[in-house]
PDB file of C-alpha atoms in Angstrom:
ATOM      1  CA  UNK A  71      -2.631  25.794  23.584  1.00 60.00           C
ATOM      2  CA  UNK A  72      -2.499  29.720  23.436  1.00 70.00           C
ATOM      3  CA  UNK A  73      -2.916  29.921  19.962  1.00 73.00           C
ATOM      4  CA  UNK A  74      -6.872  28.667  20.622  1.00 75.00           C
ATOM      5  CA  UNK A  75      -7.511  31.368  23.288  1.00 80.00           C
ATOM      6  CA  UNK A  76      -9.070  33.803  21.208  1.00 82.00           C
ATOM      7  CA  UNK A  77     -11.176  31.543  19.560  1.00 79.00           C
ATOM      8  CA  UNK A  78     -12.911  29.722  22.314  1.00 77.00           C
ATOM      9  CA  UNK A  79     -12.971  32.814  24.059  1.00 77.00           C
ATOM     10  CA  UNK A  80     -15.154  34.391  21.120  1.00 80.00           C
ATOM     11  CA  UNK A  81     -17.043  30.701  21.282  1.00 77.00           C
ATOM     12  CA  UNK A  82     -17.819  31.329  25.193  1.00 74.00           C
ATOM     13  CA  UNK A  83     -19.112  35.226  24.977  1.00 76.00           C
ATOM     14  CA  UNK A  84     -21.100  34.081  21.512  1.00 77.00           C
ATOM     15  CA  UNK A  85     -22.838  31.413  23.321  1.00 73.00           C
ATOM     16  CA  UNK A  86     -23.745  33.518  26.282  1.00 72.00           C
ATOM     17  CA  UNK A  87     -25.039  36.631  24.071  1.00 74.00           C
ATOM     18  CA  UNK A  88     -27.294  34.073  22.801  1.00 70.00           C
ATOM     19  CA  UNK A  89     -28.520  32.671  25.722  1.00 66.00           C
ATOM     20  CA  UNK A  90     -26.861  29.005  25.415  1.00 63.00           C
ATOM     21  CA  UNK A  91     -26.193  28.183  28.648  1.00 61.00           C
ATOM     22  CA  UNK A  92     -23.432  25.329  27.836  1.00 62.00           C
ATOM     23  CA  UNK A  93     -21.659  25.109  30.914  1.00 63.00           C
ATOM     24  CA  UNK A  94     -22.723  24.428  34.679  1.00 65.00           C
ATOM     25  CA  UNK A  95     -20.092  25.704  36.601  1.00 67.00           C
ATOM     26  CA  UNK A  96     -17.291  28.669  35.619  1.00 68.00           C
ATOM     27  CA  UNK A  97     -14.932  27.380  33.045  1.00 68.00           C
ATOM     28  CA  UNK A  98     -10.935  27.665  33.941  1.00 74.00           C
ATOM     29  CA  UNK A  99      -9.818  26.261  30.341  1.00 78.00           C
ATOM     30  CA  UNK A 100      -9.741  23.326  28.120  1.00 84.00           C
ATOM     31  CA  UNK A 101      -7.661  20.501  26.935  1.00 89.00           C
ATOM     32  CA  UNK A 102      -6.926  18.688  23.680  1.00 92.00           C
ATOM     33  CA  UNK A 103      -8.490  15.513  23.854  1.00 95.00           C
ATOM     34  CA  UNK A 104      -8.053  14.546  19.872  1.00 97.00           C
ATOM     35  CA  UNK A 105      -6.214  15.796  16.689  1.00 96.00           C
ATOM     36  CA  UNK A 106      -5.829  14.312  13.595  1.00 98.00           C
ATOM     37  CA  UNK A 107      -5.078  14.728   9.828  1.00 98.00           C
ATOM     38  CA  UNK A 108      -7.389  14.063   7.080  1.00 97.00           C
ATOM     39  CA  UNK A 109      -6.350  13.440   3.471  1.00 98.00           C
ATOM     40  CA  UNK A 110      -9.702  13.756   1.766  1.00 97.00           C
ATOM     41  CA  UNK A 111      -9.269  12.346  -1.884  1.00 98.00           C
ATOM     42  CA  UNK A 112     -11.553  12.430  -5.154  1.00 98.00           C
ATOM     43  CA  UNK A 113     -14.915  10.739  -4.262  1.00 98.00           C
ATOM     44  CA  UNK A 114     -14.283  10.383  -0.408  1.00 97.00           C
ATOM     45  CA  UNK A 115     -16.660  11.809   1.490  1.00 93.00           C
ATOM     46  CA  UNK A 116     -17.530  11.854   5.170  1.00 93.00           C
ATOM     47  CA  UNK A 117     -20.912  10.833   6.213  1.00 94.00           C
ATOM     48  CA  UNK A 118     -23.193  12.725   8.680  1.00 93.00           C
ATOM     49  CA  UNK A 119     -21.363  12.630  12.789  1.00 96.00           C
ATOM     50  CA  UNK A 120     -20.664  14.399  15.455  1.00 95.00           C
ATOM     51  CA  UNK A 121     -18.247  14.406  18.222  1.00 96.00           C
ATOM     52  CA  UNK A 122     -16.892  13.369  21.734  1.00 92.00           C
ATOM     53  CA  UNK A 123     -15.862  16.801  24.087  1.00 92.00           C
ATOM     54  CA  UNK A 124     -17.384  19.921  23.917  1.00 88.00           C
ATOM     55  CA  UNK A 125     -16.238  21.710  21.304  1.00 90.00           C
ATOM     56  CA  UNK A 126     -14.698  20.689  17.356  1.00 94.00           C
ATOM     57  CA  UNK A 127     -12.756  22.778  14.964  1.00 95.00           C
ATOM     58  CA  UNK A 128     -10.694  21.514  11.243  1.00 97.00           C
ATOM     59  CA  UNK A 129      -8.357  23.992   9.498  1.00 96.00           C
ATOM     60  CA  UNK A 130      -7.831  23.732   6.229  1.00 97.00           C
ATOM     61  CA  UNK A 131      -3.853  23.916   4.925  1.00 98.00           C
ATOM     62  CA  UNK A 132      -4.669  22.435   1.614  1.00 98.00           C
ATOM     63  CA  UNK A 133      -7.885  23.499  -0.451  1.00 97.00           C
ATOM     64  CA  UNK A 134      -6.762  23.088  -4.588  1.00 97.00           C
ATOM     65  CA  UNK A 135      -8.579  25.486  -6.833  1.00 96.00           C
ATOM     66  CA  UNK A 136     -10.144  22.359  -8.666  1.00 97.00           C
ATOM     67  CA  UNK A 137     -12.273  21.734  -6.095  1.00 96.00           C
ATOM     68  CA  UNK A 138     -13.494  25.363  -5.917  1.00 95.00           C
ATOM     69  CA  UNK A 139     -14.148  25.583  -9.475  1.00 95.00           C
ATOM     70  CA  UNK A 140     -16.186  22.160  -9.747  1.00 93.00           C
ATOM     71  CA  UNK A 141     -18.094  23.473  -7.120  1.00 91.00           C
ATOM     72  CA  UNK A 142     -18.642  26.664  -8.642  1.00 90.00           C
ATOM     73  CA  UNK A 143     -19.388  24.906 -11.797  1.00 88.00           C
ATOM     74  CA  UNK A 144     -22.346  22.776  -9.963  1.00 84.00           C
ATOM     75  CA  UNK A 145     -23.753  25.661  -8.197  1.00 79.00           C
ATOM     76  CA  UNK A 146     -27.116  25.711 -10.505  1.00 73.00           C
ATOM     77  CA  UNK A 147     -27.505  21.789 -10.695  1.00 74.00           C
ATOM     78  CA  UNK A 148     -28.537  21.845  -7.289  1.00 68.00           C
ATOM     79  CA  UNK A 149     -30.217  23.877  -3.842  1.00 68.00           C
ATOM     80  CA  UNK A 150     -27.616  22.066  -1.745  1.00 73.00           C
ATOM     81  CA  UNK A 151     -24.423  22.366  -0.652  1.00 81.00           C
ATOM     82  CA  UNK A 152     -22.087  21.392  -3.453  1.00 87.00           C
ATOM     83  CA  UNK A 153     -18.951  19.211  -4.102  1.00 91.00           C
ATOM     84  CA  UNK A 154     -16.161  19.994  -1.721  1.00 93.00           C
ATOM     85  CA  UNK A 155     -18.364  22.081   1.212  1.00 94.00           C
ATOM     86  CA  UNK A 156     -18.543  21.170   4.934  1.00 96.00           C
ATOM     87  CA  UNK A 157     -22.224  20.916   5.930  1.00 94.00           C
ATOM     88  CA  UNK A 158     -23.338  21.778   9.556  1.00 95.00           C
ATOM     89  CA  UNK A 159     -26.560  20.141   9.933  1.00 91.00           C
ATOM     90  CA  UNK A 160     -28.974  21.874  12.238  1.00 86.00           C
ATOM     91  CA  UNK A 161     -31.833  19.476  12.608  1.00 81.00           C
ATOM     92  CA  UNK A 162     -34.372  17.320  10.619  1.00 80.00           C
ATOM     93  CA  UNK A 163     -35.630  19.126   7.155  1.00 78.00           C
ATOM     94  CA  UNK A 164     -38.778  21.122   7.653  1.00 80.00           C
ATOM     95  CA  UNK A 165     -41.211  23.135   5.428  1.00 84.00           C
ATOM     96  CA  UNK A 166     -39.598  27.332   5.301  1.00 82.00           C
ATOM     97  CA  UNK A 167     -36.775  26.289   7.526  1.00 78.00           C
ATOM     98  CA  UNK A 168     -32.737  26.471   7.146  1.00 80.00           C
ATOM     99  CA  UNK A 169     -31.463  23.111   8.325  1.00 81.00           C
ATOM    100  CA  UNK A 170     -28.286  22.681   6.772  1.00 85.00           C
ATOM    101  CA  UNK A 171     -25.398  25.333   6.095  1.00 89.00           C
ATOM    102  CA  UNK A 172     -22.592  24.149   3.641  1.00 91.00           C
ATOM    103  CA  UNK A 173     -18.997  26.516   3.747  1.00 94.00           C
ATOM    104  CA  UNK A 174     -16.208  25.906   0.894  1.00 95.00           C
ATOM    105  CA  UNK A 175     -13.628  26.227   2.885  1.00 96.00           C
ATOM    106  CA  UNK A 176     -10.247  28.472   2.257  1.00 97.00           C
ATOM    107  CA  UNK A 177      -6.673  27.768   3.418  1.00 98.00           C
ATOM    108  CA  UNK A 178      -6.604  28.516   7.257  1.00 96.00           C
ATOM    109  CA  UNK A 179     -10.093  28.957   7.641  1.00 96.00           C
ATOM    110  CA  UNK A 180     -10.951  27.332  11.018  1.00 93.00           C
ATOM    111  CA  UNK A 181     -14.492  26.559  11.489  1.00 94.00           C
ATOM    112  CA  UNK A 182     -15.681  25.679  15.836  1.00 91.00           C
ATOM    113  CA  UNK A 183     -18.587  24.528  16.636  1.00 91.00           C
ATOM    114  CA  UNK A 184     -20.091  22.755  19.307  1.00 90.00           C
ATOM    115  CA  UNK A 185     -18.997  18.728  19.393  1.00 94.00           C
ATOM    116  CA  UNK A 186     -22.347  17.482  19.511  1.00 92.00           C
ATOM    117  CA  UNK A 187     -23.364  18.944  15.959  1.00 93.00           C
ATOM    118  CA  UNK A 188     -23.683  16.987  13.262  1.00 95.00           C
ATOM    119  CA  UNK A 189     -21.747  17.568  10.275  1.00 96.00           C
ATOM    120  CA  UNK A 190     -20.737  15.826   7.439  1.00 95.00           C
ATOM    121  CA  UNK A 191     -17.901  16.339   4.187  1.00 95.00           C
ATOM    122  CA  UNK A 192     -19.073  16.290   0.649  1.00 93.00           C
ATOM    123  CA  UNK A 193     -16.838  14.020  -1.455  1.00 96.00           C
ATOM    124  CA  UNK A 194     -15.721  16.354  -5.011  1.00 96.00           C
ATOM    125  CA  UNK A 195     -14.729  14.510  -8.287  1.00 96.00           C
ATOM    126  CA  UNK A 196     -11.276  16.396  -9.089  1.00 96.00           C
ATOM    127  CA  UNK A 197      -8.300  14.364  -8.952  1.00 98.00           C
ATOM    128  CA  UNK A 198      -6.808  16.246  -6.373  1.00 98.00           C
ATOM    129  CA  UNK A 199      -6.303  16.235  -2.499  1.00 98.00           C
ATOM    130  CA  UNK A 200      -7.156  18.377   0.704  1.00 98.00           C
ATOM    131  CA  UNK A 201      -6.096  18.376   3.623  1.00 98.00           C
ATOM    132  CA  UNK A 202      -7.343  19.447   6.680  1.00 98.00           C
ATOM    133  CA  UNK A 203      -6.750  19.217  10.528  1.00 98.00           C
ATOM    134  CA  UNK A 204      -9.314  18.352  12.702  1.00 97.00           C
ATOM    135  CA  UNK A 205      -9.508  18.139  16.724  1.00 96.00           C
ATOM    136  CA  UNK A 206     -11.931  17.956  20.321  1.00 96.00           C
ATOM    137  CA  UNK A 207     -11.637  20.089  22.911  1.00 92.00           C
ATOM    138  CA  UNK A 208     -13.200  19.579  26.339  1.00 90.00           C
ATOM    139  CA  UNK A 209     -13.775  22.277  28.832  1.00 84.00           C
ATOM    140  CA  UNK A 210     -12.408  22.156  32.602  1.00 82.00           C
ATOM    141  CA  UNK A 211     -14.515  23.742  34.414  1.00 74.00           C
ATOM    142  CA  UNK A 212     -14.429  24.410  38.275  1.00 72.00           C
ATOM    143  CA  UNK A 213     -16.403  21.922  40.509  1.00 68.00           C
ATOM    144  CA  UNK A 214     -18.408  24.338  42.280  1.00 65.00           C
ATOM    145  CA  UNK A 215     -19.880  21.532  44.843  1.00 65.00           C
ATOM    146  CA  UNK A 216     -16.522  20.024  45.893  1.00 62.00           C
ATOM    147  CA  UNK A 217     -15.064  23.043  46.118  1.00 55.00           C
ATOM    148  CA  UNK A 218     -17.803  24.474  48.583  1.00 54.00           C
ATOM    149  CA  UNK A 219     -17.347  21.225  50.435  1.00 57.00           C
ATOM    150  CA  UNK A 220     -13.642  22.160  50.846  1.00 54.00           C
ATOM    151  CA  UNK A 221     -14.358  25.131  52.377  1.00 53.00           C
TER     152      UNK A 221
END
């Protein structure tokens, strides 16, 4: 899918300026290996997971301005991500660390990250519905030991 180039290309060089070394061999590209629709609801939420390939993304084509405000409205109930937010959880809580990051997302925002993270969906109250898309990706990469046996 073209229309993901530029993104996992950004993904690839940002891992490497950080020193992630995430794949083994050189990559040639990637393939789909799950999309799907979610229809999140008032009071669904979606519990701490991660997933299968190597790399996750959701869109959002649907965010209603009720579920903005109400999280606006919440902001100083709380030191946690609010109603509404995707949370990227980075490991277990600890003393002076960050360990969560919550984003309220916007129509066509696109959040990637790496499969394996977990994450998790708060549920919001307002009687309204989002929707997002979410998918996998897994990387092809080139089989450096069968193809030095080849030549």
């Amino acid at each position: 899918t073209p229309l993901f180039d530029p993104f996992i290309s950004a993904y690839q060089v940002g891992a490497m300026n950080e020193g992630l070394h995430i794949f083994k061999n050189p990559v040639i590209g990637y393939e789909m290996i799950s999309l799907w629709i979610n229809y999140q609801q008032a009071n669904e939420y979606n519990p701490p997971h991660n997933h299968g390939g190597d790399i996750s993304f959701v869109t959002y084509l649907q965010v209603p301005e009720e579920i903005v405000k109400e999280n606006e409205e919440t902001k100083h109930l709380h030191n946690n991500p609010g109603p509404g937010m995707i949370c990227f959880d980075l490991g277990p809580d600890m003393p002076m660390s960050v360990t969560r990051v919550g984003k309220m997302p916007q129509v066509r925002d696109i959040f990637i990250f790496p499969a394996w993270l977990q994450h998790h969906v708060n549920a919001f109250k307002s009687d309204v519905e989002r929707i997002s898309v979410s998918g996998n990706l897994r990387f092809k990469e080139i089989d450096l030991a069968t193809l030095h046996d080849k030549i």
